Amino acid sequence: EIRLIREGKLEELKEKYGNLET
């Protein structure tokens, strides 16, 4: 489903750009 895809993308973004938040 789109939700799963969105969640996966969010996780990827968090891993890649999560450090920007901190």
mmCIF file of N, CA and C in Angstrom:
data_model
loop_
_atom_site.group_PDB
_atom_site.id
_atom_site.type_symbol
_atom_site.label_atom_id
_atom_site.label_comp_id
_atom_site.label_asym_id
_atom_site.label_seq_id
_atom_site.Cartn_x
_atom_site.Cartn_y
_atom_site.Cartn_z
ATOM 1 N N GLU A 1 0.828 -1.209 0.000
ATOM 2 C CA GLU A 1 0.000 0.000 0.000
ATOM 3 C C GLU A 1 0.865 1.263 0.000
ATOM 4 N N ILE A 2 0.237 2.372 -0.303
ATOM 5 C CA ILE A 2 0.981 3.640 -0.314
ATOM 6 C C ILE A 2 1.541 3.910 1.084
ATOM 7 N N ARG A 3 0.772 3.572 2.097
ATOM 8 C CA ARG A 3 1.233 3.818 3.478
ATOM 9 C C ARG A 3 2.571 3.143 3.717
ATOM 10 N N LEU A 4 2.680 1.891 3.331
ATOM 11 C CA LEU A 4 3.936 1.174 3.551
ATOM 12 C C LEU A 4 5.066 1.872 2.810
ATOM 13 N N ILE A 5 4.791 2.289 1.583
ATOM 14 C CA ILE A 5 5.825 2.957 0.793
ATOM 15 C C ILE A 5 6.220 4.261 1.479
ATOM 16 N N ARG A 6 5.215 5.022 1.909
ATOM 17 C CA ARG A 6 5.498 6.299 2.570
ATOM 18 C C ARG A 6 6.319 6.064 3.828
ATOM 19 N N GLU A 7 5.945 5.053 4.595
ATOM 20 C CA GLU A 7 6.683 4.764 5.834
ATOM 21 C C GLU A 7 8.119 4.396 5.504
ATOM 22 N N GLY A 8 8.292 3.588 4.477
ATOM 23 C CA GLY A 8 9.644 3.194 4.084
ATOM 24 C C GLY A 8 10.449 4.407 3.671
ATOM 25 N N LYS A 9 9.828 5.304 2.905
ATOM 26 C CA LYS A 9 10.543 6.504 2.457
ATOM 27 C C LYS A 9 10.898 7.362 3.660
ATOM 28 N N LEU A 10 9.964 7.495 4.587
ATOM 29 C CA LEU A 10 10.225 8.311 5.786
ATOM 30 C C LEU A 10 11.406 7.730 6.547
ATOM 31 N N GLU A 11 11.432 6.423 6.654
ATOM 32 C CA GLU A 11 12.537 5.790 7.393
ATOM 33 C C GLU A 11 13.853 6.080 6.686
ATOM 34 N N GLU A 12 13.840 5.990 5.355
ATOM 35 C CA GLU A 12 15.069 6.268 4.596
ATOM 36 C C GLU A 12 15.496 7.708 4.816
ATOM 37 N N LEU A 13 14.536 8.617 4.709
ATOM 38 C CA LEU A 13 14.855 10.041 4.897
ATOM 39 C C LEU A 13 15.385 10.279 6.303
ATOM 40 N N LYS A 14 14.789 9.616 7.274
ATOM 41 C CA LYS A 14 15.235 9.787 8.660
ATOM 42 C C LYS A 14 16.688 9.335 8.781
ATOM 43 N N GLU A 15 17.016 8.199 8.158
ATOM 44 C CA GLU A 15 18.390 7.692 8.254
ATOM 45 C C GLU A 15 19.354 8.616 7.531
ATOM 46 N N LYS A 16 18.908 9.155 6.382
ATOM 47 C CA LYS A 16 19.793 10.014 5.580
ATOM 48 C C LYS A 16 19.853 11.428 6.128
ATOM 49 N N TYR A 17 18.667 11.993 6.448
ATOM 50 C CA TYR A 17 18.631 13.387 6.877
ATOM 51 C C TYR A 17 18.181 13.548 8.324
ATOM 52 N N GLY A 18 18.115 12.456 9.050
ATOM 53 C CA GLY A 18 17.703 12.532 10.450
ATOM 54 C C GLY A 18 18.689 13.370 11.259
ATOM 55 N N ASN A 19 19.957 13.331 10.856
ATOM 56 C CA ASN A 19 20.970 14.086 11.605
ATOM 57 C C ASN A 19 20.738 15.585 11.467
ATOM 58 N N LEU A 20 20.033 16.020 10.432
ATOM 59 C CA LEU A 20 19.780 17.453 10.255
ATOM 60 C C LEU A 20 18.871 17.970 11.365
ATOM 61 N N GLU A 21 17.975 17.120 11.831
ATOM 62 C CA GLU A 21 17.031 17.555 12.877
ATOM 63 C C GLU A 21 17.783 17.805 14.181
ATOM 64 N N THR A 22 18.725 16.943 14.493
ATOM 65 C CA THR A 22 19.451 17.090 15.760
ATOM 66 C C THR A 22 20.469 18.206 15.630
#
